[in-house]
Amino acid sequence: MRQKLEAFDKLADAWLREVQYNDRVLRELRRMEPTVKRILHSLDPGLAEDIYIDHRDALQLTQNDVQRALGIVADMDEWEAHLRPDSPALIADRLHPWVWESAAPMWGAGARQDAVLAAARTINRRLQQKLDRHDISDSDLCLQTFDMKEPAPGKPRLRFPGDRTRPTWRARQDGAKYFAAGAFLALRNVAAHEEVVTWSEQEALEYLASLSVIARWIEEGAVEANT
């Protein structure tokens, strides 16, 4: 980022110092503009609200933002070390592969609602495939999948490993039932049926993390069927 910003700053300075119009420099500034705008937005969205290069006064304002961004880049390590409390970071690409591999293309395009929906749909398909059950889906499927009733013909169950006589095993099994069903109701259905959902990046990431938990449970569980 530093190299890109410094190169842009240098070119902008050269163009602003030119007495005559320099088309070659301006073409290079235009080529760099999308990348510089992306970098500015990643560092501070307020810096990328307006970026223009075709007029000297506008380019001067853009150069000012680039120089501010260079200040941020220079001090980022110190901010990380001294201004933020020690806390773990939630890394998106370490979420369960069913979740992140489905969500990543939409997330990269800024479509957070579609990213959550894609992840939920993938989990639903994976659960249907694991149980070989395609007559129901989403929350209804989760309610039946993790139910502690004995499996019935055509209605297999998914069981966690462990001692089934222990209260904690029953609590986990019952909790997964309602957690998974609730996630499909509150996340998948909202993402699918609301035209626009104003989820922040942090909210959407937390929702993907919730779906990642469900994906891990599905992969961990053993299928029990009554044929």
Coordinates of C-alpha atoms in Angstrom, one line a residue:
M1 CA 0.0 0.0 0.0
R2 CA 2.8 2.4 0.9
Q3 CA 4.5 1.9 -2.5
K4 CA 1.3 2.5 -4.4
L5 CA 0.4 5.6 -2.4
E6 CA 4.0 7.0 -2.7
A7 CA 4.0 6.5 -6.4
F8 CA 0.7 8.3 -6.8
D9 CA 1.8 11.1 -4.6
K10 CA 5.0 11.5 -6.6
L11 CA 3.1 11.6 -9.9
A12 CA 0.5 14.0 -8.6
D13 CA 3.3 16.3 -7.4
A14 CA 4.9 16.2 -10.8
W15 CA 1.7 16.9 -12.6
L16 CA 0.8 19.8 -10.3
R17 CA 4.2 21.3 -10.8
E18 CA 4.0 21.2 -14.6
V19 CA 3.3 24.5 -16.2
Q20 CA 1.9 22.8 -19.3
Y21 CA -0.6 20.0 -19.5
N22 CA 1.2 16.6 -19.4
D23 CA -1.0 13.9 -20.9
R24 CA 1.4 11.1 -20.1
V25 CA 1.4 11.8 -16.4
L26 CA -2.4 12.2 -16.3
R27 CA -2.9 8.9 -18.1
E28 CA -0.7 7.2 -15.5
L29 CA -2.7 8.9 -12.7
R30 CA -5.9 7.6 -14.2
R31 CA -4.5 4.1 -14.4
M32 CA -3.6 4.2 -10.7
E33 CA -6.8 5.9 -9.5
P34 CA -8.9 2.7 -8.9
T35 CA -6.2 1.0 -6.8
V36 CA -5.5 4.2 -4.8
K37 CA -9.2 4.6 -4.1
R38 CA -9.5 1.0 -2.9
I39 CA -6.4 1.5 -0.6
L40 CA -7.8 4.8 0.8
H41 CA -11.2 3.1 1.5
S42 CA -9.5 0.2 3.3
L43 CA -7.5 2.6 5.5
D44 CA -10.3 5.1 6.2
P45 CA -13.6 5.2 4.3
G46 CA -13.8 8.9 4.8
L47 CA -10.7 9.4 2.6
A48 CA -12.2 7.8 -0.4
E49 CA -15.5 9.7 -0.5
D50 CA -14.3 11.9 -3.4
I51 CA -11.3 11.2 -5.6
Y52 CA -10.8 13.3 -8.7
I53 CA -7.6 13.8 -10.8
D54 CA -8.7 15.6 -14.0
H55 CA -8.4 19.1 -12.5
R56 CA -5.6 20.6 -10.6
D57 CA -7.6 21.8 -7.6
A58 CA -9.4 18.4 -7.3
L59 CA -6.1 16.5 -7.7
Q60 CA -4.6 18.6 -4.9
L61 CA -7.4 17.5 -2.6
T62 CA -6.9 13.9 -3.6
Q63 CA -3.2 14.2 -3.0
N64 CA -3.9 15.5 0.5
D65 CA -5.9 12.4 1.2
V66 CA -3.1 10.2 -0.1
Q67 CA -0.7 11.9 2.2
R68 CA -3.0 11.4 5.1
A69 CA -3.2 7.7 4.2
L70 CA 0.6 7.5 4.1
G71 CA 0.5 8.8 7.6
I72 CA -1.9 6.1 8.6
V73 CA 0.2 3.4 7.0
A74 CA 3.3 4.7 8.7
D75 CA 1.7 4.5 12.1
M76 CA -0.4 1.4 11.8
D77 CA 2.0 -0.9 13.6
E78 CA 2.2 1.5 16.6
W79 CA -1.6 1.8 16.7
E80 CA -1.9 -2.0 16.7
A81 CA 0.7 -2.3 19.5
H82 CA -0.4 0.6 21.7
L83 CA -3.9 1.8 21.0
R84 CA -5.9 -1.4 20.8
P85 CA -6.7 -3.7 23.7
D86 CA -5.4 -7.2 23.4
S87 CA -8.1 -9.3 21.9
P88 CA -8.4 -12.3 19.4
A89 CA -9.2 -11.5 15.8
L90 CA -11.9 -13.4 13.9
I91 CA -10.3 -14.3 10.6
A92 CA -12.9 -14.9 7.9
D93 CA -11.0 -17.4 5.8
R94 CA -10.6 -19.7 8.8
L95 CA -14.3 -20.1 9.1
H96 CA -15.6 -23.5 8.1
P97 CA -14.9 -24.1 4.4
W98 CA -18.6 -24.6 3.6
V99 CA -19.3 -21.1 4.9
W100 CA -16.4 -19.0 3.7
E101 CA -15.9 -20.7 0.3
S102 CA -19.6 -20.0 -0.4
A103 CA -19.6 -16.5 1.0
A104 CA -16.2 -15.2 -0.3
P105 CA -17.2 -14.2 -3.9
M106 CA -20.2 -12.1 -2.6
W107 CA -18.3 -10.7 0.3
G108 CA -15.5 -9.6 -2.0
A109 CA -18.1 -7.7 -4.0
G110 CA -19.5 -6.0 -0.9
A111 CA -22.7 -8.0 -1.0
R112 CA -22.8 -9.1 2.7
Q113 CA -26.5 -10.1 2.6
D114 CA -25.9 -12.4 -0.3
A115 CA -22.7 -13.8 1.3
V116 CA -24.7 -14.9 4.4
L117 CA -27.5 -16.3 2.3
A118 CA -25.0 -18.3 0.1
A119 CA -23.4 -19.8 3.2
A120 CA -26.7 -20.8 4.7
R121 CA -27.8 -22.4 1.5
T122 CA -24.6 -24.4 1.3
I123 CA -25.0 -25.7 4.9
N124 CA -28.6 -26.7 4.1
R125 CA -27.5 -28.7 1.1
R126 CA -24.7 -30.4 3.0
L127 CA -27.1 -31.4 5.7
Q128 CA -29.6 -32.8 3.2
Q129 CA -26.8 -34.7 1.5
K130 CA -25.4 -36.1 4.7
L131 CA -28.9 -37.4 5.8
D132 CA -30.0 -38.2 2.3
R133 CA -33.1 -36.2 3.0
H134 CA -34.5 -33.7 0.5
D135 CA -38.1 -33.6 1.5
I136 CA -37.6 -30.7 4.0
S137 CA -34.9 -28.1 4.5
D138 CA -33.6 -25.2 6.6
S139 CA -35.1 -24.8 10.1
D140 CA -37.5 -27.7 9.9
L141 CA -34.7 -30.0 8.9
C142 CA -32.5 -28.8 11.8
L143 CA -35.3 -29.4 14.3
Q144 CA -35.7 -32.9 13.2
T145 CA -32.0 -33.6 12.6
F146 CA -30.9 -32.8 16.2
D147 CA -34.1 -34.0 17.9
M148 CA -33.4 -36.5 20.7
K149 CA -36.2 -38.8 19.6
E150 CA -35.2 -42.1 18.1
P151 CA -34.8 -42.1 14.4
A152 CA -37.8 -43.1 12.4
P153 CA -38.1 -44.5 8.9
G154 CA -37.1 -41.7 6.5
K155 CA -36.1 -39.5 9.4
P156 CA -32.5 -40.1 10.4
R157 CA -30.9 -38.1 13.2
L158 CA -27.5 -36.5 13.7
R159 CA -25.8 -37.4 17.0
F160 CA -22.8 -35.8 18.7
P161 CA -20.2 -38.2 20.1
G162 CA -19.9 -38.7 23.8
D163 CA -21.7 -40.3 26.7
R164 CA -25.4 -39.9 26.1
T165 CA -26.3 -40.4 29.7
R166 CA -24.6 -37.2 30.7
P167 CA -26.7 -34.0 31.0
T168 CA -24.1 -32.0 29.1
W169 CA -24.5 -34.4 26.1
R170 CA -28.3 -33.8 26.1
A171 CA -27.8 -30.1 26.6
R172 CA -25.5 -29.9 23.6
Q173 CA -27.8 -32.0 21.4
D174 CA -30.9 -30.0 22.4
G175 CA -29.0 -26.7 22.1
A176 CA -27.8 -27.5 18.6
K177 CA -31.4 -28.2 17.6
Y178 CA -32.6 -24.8 18.5
F179 CA -29.5 -22.9 17.7
A180 CA -29.3 -24.3 14.1
A181 CA -33.1 -23.8 13.5
G182 CA -32.9 -20.3 14.9
A183 CA -30.0 -19.4 12.7
F184 CA -32.0 -20.4 9.6
L185 CA -35.0 -18.5 10.7
A186 CA -33.2 -15.3 11.8
L187 CA -30.4 -15.2 9.3
R188 CA -31.2 -17.2 6.2
N189 CA -34.9 -16.2 6.0
V190 CA -34.1 -12.5 6.5
A191 CA -31.3 -12.6 3.9
A192 CA -33.5 -14.4 1.4
H193 CA -36.7 -12.4 1.8
E194 CA -35.7 -8.8 2.7
E195 CA -34.9 -6.7 -0.3
V196 CA -32.1 -4.8 1.6
V197 CA -30.6 -5.7 4.9
T198 CA -28.4 -3.0 6.4
W199 CA -25.9 -5.4 8.1
S200 CA -22.6 -3.9 9.0
E201 CA -19.5 -5.8 8.1
Q202 CA -19.0 -6.8 11.7
E203 CA -22.6 -8.0 12.0
A204 CA -22.4 -10.1 8.8
L205 CA -19.1 -11.6 9.9
E206 CA -20.6 -12.6 13.2
Y207 CA -23.5 -14.2 11.3
L208 CA -21.1 -16.2 9.2
A209 CA -19.3 -17.3 12.3
S210 CA -22.7 -18.6 13.7
L211 CA -23.2 -20.6 10.5
S212 CA -19.7 -21.9 10.8
V213 CA -20.5 -23.4 14.2
I214 CA -23.4 -25.2 12.7
A215 CA -21.3 -26.5 9.8
R216 CA -18.8 -27.9 12.3
W217 CA -21.6 -29.6 14.2
I218 CA -23.0 -31.2 11.1
E219 CA -19.6 -32.5 10.1
E220 CA -18.9 -33.8 13.6
G221 CA -22.2 -35.6 14.0
A222 CA -22.9 -39.2 13.2
V223 CA -26.0 -40.2 11.3
E224 CA -28.4 -42.7 12.9
A225 CA -31.1 -44.1 10.8
N226 CA -34.0 -46.5 11.2
T227 CA -34.5 -48.3 8.0

